[in-house]
Structure formats: C-alpha cells, structure tokens
Coordinates of C-alpha atoms in Angstrom, one line a residue:
X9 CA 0.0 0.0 0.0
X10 CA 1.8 3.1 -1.2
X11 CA 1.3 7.0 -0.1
X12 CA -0.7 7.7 -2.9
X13 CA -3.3 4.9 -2.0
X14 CA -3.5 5.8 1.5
X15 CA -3.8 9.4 2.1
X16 CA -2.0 11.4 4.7
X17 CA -5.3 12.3 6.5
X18 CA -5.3 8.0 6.8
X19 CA -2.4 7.9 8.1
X20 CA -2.8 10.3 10.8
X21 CA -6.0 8.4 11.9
X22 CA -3.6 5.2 12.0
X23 CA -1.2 7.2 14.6
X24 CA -4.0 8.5 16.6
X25 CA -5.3 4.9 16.8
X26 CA -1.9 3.5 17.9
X27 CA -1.7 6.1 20.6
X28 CA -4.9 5.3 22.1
X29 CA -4.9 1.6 21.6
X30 CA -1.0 1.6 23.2
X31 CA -2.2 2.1 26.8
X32 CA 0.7 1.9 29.5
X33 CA 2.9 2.1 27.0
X34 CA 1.8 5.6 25.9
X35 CA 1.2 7.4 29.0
X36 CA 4.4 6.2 30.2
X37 CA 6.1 7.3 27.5
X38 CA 4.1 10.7 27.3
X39 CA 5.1 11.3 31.4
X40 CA 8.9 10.5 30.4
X41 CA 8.6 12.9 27.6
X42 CA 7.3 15.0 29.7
X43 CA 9.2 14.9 32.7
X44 CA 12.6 15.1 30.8
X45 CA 11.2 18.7 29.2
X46 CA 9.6 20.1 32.1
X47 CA 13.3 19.0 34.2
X48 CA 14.8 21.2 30.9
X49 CA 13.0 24.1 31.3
X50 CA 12.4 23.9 35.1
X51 CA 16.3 24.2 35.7
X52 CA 17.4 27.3 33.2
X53 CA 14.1 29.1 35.4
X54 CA 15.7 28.2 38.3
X55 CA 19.5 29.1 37.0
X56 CA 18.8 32.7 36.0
X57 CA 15.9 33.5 38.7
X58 CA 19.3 32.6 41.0
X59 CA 21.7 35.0 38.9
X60 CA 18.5 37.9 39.0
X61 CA 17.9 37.2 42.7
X62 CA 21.6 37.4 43.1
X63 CA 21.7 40.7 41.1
X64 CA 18.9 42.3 43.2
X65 CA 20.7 41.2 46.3
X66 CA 24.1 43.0 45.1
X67 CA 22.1 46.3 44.0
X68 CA 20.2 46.3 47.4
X69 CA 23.4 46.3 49.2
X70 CA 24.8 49.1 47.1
X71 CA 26.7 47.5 43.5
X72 CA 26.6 51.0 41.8
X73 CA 27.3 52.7 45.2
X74 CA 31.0 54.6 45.3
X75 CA 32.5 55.1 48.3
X76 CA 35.0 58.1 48.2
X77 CA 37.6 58.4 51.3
X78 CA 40.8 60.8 51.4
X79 CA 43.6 59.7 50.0
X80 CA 46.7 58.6 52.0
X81 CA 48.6 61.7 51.3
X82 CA 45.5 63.9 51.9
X83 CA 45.6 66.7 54.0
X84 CA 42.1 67.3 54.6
X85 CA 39.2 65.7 54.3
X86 CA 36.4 65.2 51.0
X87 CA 34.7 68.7 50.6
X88 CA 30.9 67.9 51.6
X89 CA 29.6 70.7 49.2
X90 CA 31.6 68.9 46.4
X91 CA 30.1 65.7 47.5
X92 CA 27.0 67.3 47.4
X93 CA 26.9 68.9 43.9
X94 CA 28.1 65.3 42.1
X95 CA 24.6 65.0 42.0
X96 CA 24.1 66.9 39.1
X97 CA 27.0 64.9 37.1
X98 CA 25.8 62.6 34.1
X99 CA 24.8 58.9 35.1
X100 CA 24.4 59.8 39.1
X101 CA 21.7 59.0 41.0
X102 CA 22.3 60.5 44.2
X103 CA 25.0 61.6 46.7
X104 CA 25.7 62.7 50.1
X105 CA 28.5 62.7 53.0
X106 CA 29.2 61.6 55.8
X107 CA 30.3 64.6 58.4
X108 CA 31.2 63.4 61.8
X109 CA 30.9 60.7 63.6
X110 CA 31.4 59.8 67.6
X111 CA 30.3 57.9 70.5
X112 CA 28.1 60.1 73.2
X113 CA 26.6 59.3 76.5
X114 CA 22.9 59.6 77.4
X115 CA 21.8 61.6 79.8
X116 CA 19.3 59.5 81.1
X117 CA 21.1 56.1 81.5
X118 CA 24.7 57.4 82.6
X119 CA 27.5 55.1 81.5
X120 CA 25.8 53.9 78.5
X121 CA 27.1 55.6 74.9
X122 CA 25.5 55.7 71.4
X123 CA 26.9 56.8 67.8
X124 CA 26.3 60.0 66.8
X125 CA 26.6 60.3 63.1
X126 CA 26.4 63.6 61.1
X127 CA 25.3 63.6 57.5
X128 CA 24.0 65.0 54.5
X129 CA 20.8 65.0 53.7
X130 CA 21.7 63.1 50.3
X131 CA 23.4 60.4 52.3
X132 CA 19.7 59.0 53.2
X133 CA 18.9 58.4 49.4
X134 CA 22.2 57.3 48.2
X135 CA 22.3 54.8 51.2
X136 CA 19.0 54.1 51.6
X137 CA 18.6 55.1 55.2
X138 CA 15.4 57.0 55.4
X139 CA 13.0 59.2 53.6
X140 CA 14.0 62.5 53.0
X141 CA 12.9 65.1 55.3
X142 CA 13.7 63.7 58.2
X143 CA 16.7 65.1 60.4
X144 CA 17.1 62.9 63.1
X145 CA 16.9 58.9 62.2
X146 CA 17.6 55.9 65.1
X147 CA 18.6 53.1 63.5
X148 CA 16.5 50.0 64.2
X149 CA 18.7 48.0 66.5
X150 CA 19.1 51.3 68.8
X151 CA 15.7 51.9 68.7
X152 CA 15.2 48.4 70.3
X153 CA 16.9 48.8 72.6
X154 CA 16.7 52.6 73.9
X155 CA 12.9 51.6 73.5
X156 CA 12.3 55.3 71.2
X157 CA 9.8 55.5 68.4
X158 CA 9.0 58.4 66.4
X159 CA 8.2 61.9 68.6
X160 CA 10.6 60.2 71.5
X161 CA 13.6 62.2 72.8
X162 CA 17.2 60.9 73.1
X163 CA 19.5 63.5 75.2
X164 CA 22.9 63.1 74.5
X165 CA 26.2 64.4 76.3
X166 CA 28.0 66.1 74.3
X167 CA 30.7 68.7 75.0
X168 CA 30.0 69.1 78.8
X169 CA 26.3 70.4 77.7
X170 CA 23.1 68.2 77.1
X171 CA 21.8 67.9 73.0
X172 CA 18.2 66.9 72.6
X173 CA 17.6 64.7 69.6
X174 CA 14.1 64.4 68.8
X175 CA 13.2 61.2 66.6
X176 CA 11.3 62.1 63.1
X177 CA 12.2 58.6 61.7
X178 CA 13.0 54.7 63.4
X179 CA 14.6 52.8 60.7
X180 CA 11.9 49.9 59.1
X181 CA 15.0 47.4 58.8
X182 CA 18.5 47.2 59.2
X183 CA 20.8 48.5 56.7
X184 CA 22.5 46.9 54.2
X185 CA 24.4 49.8 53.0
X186 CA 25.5 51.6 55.6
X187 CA 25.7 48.8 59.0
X188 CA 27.0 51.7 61.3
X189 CA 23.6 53.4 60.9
X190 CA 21.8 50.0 63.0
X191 CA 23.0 51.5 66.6
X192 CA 23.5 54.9 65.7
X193 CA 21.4 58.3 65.8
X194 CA 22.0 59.8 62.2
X195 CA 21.5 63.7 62.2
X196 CA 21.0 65.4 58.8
X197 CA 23.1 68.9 58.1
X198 CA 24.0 70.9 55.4
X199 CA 26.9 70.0 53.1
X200 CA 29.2 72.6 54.5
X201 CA 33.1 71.8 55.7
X202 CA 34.9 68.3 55.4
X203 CA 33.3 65.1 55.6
X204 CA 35.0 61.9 56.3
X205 CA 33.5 59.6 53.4
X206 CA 31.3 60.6 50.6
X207 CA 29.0 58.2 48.9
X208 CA 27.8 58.5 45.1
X209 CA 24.9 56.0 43.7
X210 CA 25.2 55.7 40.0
X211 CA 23.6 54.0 36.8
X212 CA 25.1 50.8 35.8
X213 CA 26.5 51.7 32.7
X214 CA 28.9 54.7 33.9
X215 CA 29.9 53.1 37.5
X216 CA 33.1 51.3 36.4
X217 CA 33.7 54.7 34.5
X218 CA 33.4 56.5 37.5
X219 CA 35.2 53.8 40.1
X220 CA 38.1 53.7 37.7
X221 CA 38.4 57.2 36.8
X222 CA 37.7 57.3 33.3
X223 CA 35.0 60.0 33.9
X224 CA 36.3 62.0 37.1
X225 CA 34.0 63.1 39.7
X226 CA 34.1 67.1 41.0
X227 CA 37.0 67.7 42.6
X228 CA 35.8 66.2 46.4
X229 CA 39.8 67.0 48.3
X230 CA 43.2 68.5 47.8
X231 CA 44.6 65.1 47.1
X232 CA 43.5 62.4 44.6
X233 CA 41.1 60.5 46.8
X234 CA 40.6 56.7 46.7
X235 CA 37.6 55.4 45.3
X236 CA 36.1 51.9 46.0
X237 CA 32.8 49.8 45.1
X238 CA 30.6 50.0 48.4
X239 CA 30.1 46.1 47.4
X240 CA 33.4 44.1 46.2
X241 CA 32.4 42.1 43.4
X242 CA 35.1 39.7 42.0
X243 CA 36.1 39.4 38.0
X244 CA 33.2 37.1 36.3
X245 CA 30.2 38.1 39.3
X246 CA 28.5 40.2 36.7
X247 CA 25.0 39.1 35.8
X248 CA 26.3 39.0 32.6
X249 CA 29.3 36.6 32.8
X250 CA 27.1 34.2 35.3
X251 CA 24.4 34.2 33.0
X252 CA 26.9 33.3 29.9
X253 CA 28.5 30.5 32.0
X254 CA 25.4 29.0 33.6
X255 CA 24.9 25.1 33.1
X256 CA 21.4 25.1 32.1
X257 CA 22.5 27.0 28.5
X258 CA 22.7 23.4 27.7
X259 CA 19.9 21.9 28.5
X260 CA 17.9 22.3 25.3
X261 CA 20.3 20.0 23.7
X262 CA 20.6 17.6 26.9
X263 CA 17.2 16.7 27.0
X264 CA 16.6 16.6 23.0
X265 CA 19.3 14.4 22.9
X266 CA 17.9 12.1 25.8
X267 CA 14.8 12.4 24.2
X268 CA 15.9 11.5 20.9
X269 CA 17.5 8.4 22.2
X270 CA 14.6 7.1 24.5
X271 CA 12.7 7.5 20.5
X272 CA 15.0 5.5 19.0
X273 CA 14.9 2.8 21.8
X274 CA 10.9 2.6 21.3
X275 CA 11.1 2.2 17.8
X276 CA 13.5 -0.7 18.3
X277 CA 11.0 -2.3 20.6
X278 CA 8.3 -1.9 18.7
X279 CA 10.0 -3.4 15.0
X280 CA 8.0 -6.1 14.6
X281 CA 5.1 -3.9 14.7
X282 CA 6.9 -1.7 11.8
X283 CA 7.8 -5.1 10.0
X284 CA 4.0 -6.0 9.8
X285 CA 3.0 -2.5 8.2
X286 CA 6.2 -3.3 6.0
X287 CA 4.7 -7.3 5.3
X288 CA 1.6 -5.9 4.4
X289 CA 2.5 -3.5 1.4
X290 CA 3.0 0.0 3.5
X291 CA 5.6 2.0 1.6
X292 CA 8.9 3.3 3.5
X293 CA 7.4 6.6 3.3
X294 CA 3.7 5.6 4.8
X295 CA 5.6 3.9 7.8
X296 CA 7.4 7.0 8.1
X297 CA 4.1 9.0 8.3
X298 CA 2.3 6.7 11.0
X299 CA 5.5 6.7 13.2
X300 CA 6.3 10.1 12.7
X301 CA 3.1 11.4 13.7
X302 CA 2.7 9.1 16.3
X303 CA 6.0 10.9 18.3
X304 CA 5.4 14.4 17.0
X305 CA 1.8 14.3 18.6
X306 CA 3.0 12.5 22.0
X307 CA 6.1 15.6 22.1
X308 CA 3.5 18.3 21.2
X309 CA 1.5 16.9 24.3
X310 CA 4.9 16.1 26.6
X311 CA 5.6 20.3 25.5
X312 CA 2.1 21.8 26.5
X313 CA 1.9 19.7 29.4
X314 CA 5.4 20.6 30.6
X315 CA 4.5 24.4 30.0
X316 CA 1.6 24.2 32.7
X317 CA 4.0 22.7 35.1
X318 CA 6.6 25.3 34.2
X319 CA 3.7 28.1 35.1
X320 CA 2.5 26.3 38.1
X321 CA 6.0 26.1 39.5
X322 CA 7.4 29.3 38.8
X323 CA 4.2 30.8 39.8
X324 CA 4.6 29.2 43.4
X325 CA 8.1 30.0 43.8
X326 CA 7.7 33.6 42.7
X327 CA 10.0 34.0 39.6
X328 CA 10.7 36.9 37.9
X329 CA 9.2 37.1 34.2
X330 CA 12.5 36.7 33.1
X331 CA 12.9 33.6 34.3
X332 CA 9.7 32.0 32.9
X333 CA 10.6 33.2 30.1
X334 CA 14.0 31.8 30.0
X335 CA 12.0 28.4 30.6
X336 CA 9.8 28.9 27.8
X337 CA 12.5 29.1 25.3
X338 CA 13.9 26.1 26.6
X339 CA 10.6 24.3 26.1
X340 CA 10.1 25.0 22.6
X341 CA 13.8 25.0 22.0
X342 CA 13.4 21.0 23.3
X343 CA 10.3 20.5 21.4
X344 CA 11.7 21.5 17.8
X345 CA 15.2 19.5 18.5
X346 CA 13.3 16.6 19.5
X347 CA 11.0 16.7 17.2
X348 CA 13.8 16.9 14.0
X349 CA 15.8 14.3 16.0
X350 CA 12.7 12.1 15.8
X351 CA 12.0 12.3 12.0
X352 CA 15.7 11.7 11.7
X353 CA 15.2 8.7 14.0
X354 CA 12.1 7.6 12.0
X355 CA 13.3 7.9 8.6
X356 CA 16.2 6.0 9.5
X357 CA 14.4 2.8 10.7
X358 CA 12.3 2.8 7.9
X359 CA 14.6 2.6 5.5
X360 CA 17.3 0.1 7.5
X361 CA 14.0 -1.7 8.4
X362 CA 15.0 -5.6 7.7
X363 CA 11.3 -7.1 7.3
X364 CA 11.7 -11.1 7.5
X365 CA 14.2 -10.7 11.0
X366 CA 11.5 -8.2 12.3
X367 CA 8.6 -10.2 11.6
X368 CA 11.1 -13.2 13.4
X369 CA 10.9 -10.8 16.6
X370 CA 7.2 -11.3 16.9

C-alpha cells in the first residue's frame, strides 16, 4: 500500500489509533517525555531567577554605590559641598556625605554611649537610610533597645552640655548599605566643611567609568582621593558573565538528545510492529508517516503539558518574568530539536528496516 493509496489524513488516523490503543505504553512514554522537558525548562528558570535574585541582592546592598575616602597623602578631608553637587554629574543618582561621627553618652542612663553620626541630607537616598525630610533617624537596633519611636527624645552628652535629639524617623529594617547606621542616631546637616566619606549611587552603565576614573567626579579634596565599590564584586560576578556560563544554557540540547534516544529505543521495541505495516504492502514513506506522527503528537502533548508545570512552579516559587521566560525558550527550543531528532530517527528505521528478522521478533 503506497502513499498515494493511503492518504495522509489516513495515516494520521492510524497514529491517533496506535496512541490510544497503546495504553501503558503511551502514558508512560508521554510522562517520560514530559518529565525530561519540564526538568529542561524547570532548571534554566531556576539558574537565571538565581543569577537575578543574586543581582537584586548585590544592588540592594549598594553594586553601583561609590564610596569616596581621602587619599593617603590627603591633607584634609572630602569637601561635603563637592560631594554634594556630584549629584548633578551625568549617570548619578544620588550623593551625600558623611560629616562626623562619635560615641556620646545619654543623659538618662549614665554610663551607656551611642553613635552620633552627622550627614547630608543626600546620604539617606544614596544609602537608603530614610526618607527624605527627616533630620534625626535611630537606627532600628538602637531603637530596640533605647525603647524610642518616632516623637521620643534621646538626650545626648556632648561637650559638657546636654543635646536633645528628637526622633522624626525609626529605621523599618536594618541597613545593608551603611551597617554603622543599625546603633546609631544619624543627624542630617547641610553640606558645608569636610566630611570623612562621601558616597555617590550611579547607573550601571557609567559606575566602572566612575570607580576607575575614566569620567572623574568634582573635585571632592586637595589630594587624589581613593575610590572603591561600596560592594566588592570579584572578575566574572556580573550578571552577565554568570548568565553566559550557567549550566542550564545546555539543556535544550541535553534533554533533545535524551529524548531522541529514548525515541529510538521505542522504535527498536516496537520493529516487529513496523515489520507487519512493511509485510503488508505500506511503503517506506507511509511507515514514516504513521511513526512520525505518532512521536510528534505524544512531544507536542509532553511540551504543552510541561509548560503548565513550568507556570504552576514558577508561579509558586515567585520567579521573575525573566525567568519563565528563559523556561519557555527552553521548552520549545526541546520540542523542535526533538522533534527533528525524531524524523531523523524515524526515517532511519524505515529505511534500514529488515522485514523477514523483524517479523522473526514477533
């Protein structure tokens, strides 16, 4: 029975019917399929929601955030209305100082001392301290354990004479950025004198400009200062070098390949079925068709019912879009390499078919 005699919508039906008459064999091979693609896509969203979550992570605890000191042979300190005005610069975010910094006792529990840290107002953006407005900010830890909130007094020592801090703002959490600020009472000031550090947020694309010196900053002291990353990050702890040397870039071609071979194993099994179509007249290229179809339907389902576990998952874990995405690709990627893989497979055993040792198998 040749091509032309049986016509493709025929042969279809025949696949269809092989499916649904295979039982356990089928759904076993359909939850395999299945498994291995889902496994595909599952581990690339997993891979780059760790390399985003590890991005947000670095940004939260200040990647683009410059920390200026004096230099060595400074000597004087960074100018705080220099700090102050990088502001305006191309590429910065924000900027601000900090003044002064010391340890004061309070009045009302003699022998116990607390930080007192002066700084710009900018320092609360660029650090992410507080909201702006507020001039004096507890950090949370201190506030725990001076028992203040917001309106409450803190009376410090200071110079022989008694200051009285009144809280506008109790940190939410602790900083990230800027650990000193947890047990310390930060007052805001103007940008006027020397400051001790100054701290400059900027985009992504000019920071290494800026920490390197390719684009200078105002001039913040006398003396060259130094200038460091607020967060050390190590040659190849980019997003983008982690994300170019992840494993799962692979595994596309991982599970097409073990998916192509798990094919080719179930056509072996199943030769003696081929030789019959063979011993009764089907052509090479009807056999083809049937077995063909058979596979491309069972990876179409594998696929679609991979992508609802991908959703599911990702859904639960709480991925970025980037990530599902990512796992998407690899899903379809999969689905069209196993599915040329598996005419190639098909094709081959229809025409290397040996009809009287297959029809021995029975």
């Amino acid at each position: 029975m040749s091509v032309r005699e049986w016509r493709f919508r025929y042969l279809v039906r025949e696949s269809v019917a092989n499916l649904l008459s295979g039982g356990w064999r089928t759904v076993s091979l359909l939850v395999i399929l299945m498994s291995v693609v889902a496994a595909a896509a599952l581990f690339e969203a997993f891979s780059v929601s760790s390399i985003l979550n590890r991005d947000v992570s670095l940004i939260q605890r200040g990647r683009y955030v410059l920390r200026i000191s004096p230099g060595v042979d400074s000597p004087s300190g960074i100018d705080a209305g220099a700090c102050a005005r990088v502001a305006g610069q191309g590429g910065v975010l924000s900027s601000g100082a900090v003044l002064r910094s010391g340890l004061y006792e309070v009045s009302s529990t003699p022998g116990v001392r607390v930080r007192r840290i002066s700084v710009t107002p900018g320092l609360l953006e660029t650090l992410d301290l507080a909201g702006p407005g507020s001039a004096v900010i507890v950090g949370a830890e201190l506030a725990d354990e001076l028992d203040v909130i917001e309106g409450s007094a803190i009376r410090l020592v200071v110079a022989g004479s008694t200051e009285t801090l009144v809280v506008d703002e109790v940190m939410a959490h602790p900083s990230v950025r800027f650990p000193e600020a947890n047990r310390a009472v930060l007052v805001t000031g103007a940008p006027l004198g020397e400051a001790a550090d100054c701290y400059v947020e900027a985009q992504p694309p000019v920071f290494d400009e800026y920490r390197t010196g390719i684009v200078a900053l105002e001039s913040l002291a006398a003396a060259p200062p130094t200038v460091s990353g607020l967060v050390s990050v190590e040659q190849g702890e980019t997003p983008g070098d982690r994300y170019a040397r992840r494993p799962s870039r692979f595994a596309s071609y991982a599970a097409a390949a073990v998916l192509c071979s798990l094919v080719a194993v179930s056509l072996q099994v199943r030769r003696s079925e081929i030789g019959v179509y063979r011993a009764s007249g089907s052509s090479r290229p009807a056999v083809f068709v049937v077995l063909c179809s058979e596979y491309l339907i069972l990876i179409a389902l594998a696929v679609a019912m991979a992508a609802d576990v991908l959703v599911i998952v990702t859904a639960e874990a709480g991925m970025y879009a980037e990530s599902i995405r990512h796992g998407l690709s690899v899903l379809v990627t999969t689905g069209v390499l196993t599915a040329a893989g598996t005419a190639v497979v098909a094709w081959a055993i229809s025409l290397r078919m040996d009809v009287p040792r297959a029809l021995k198998d029975r």
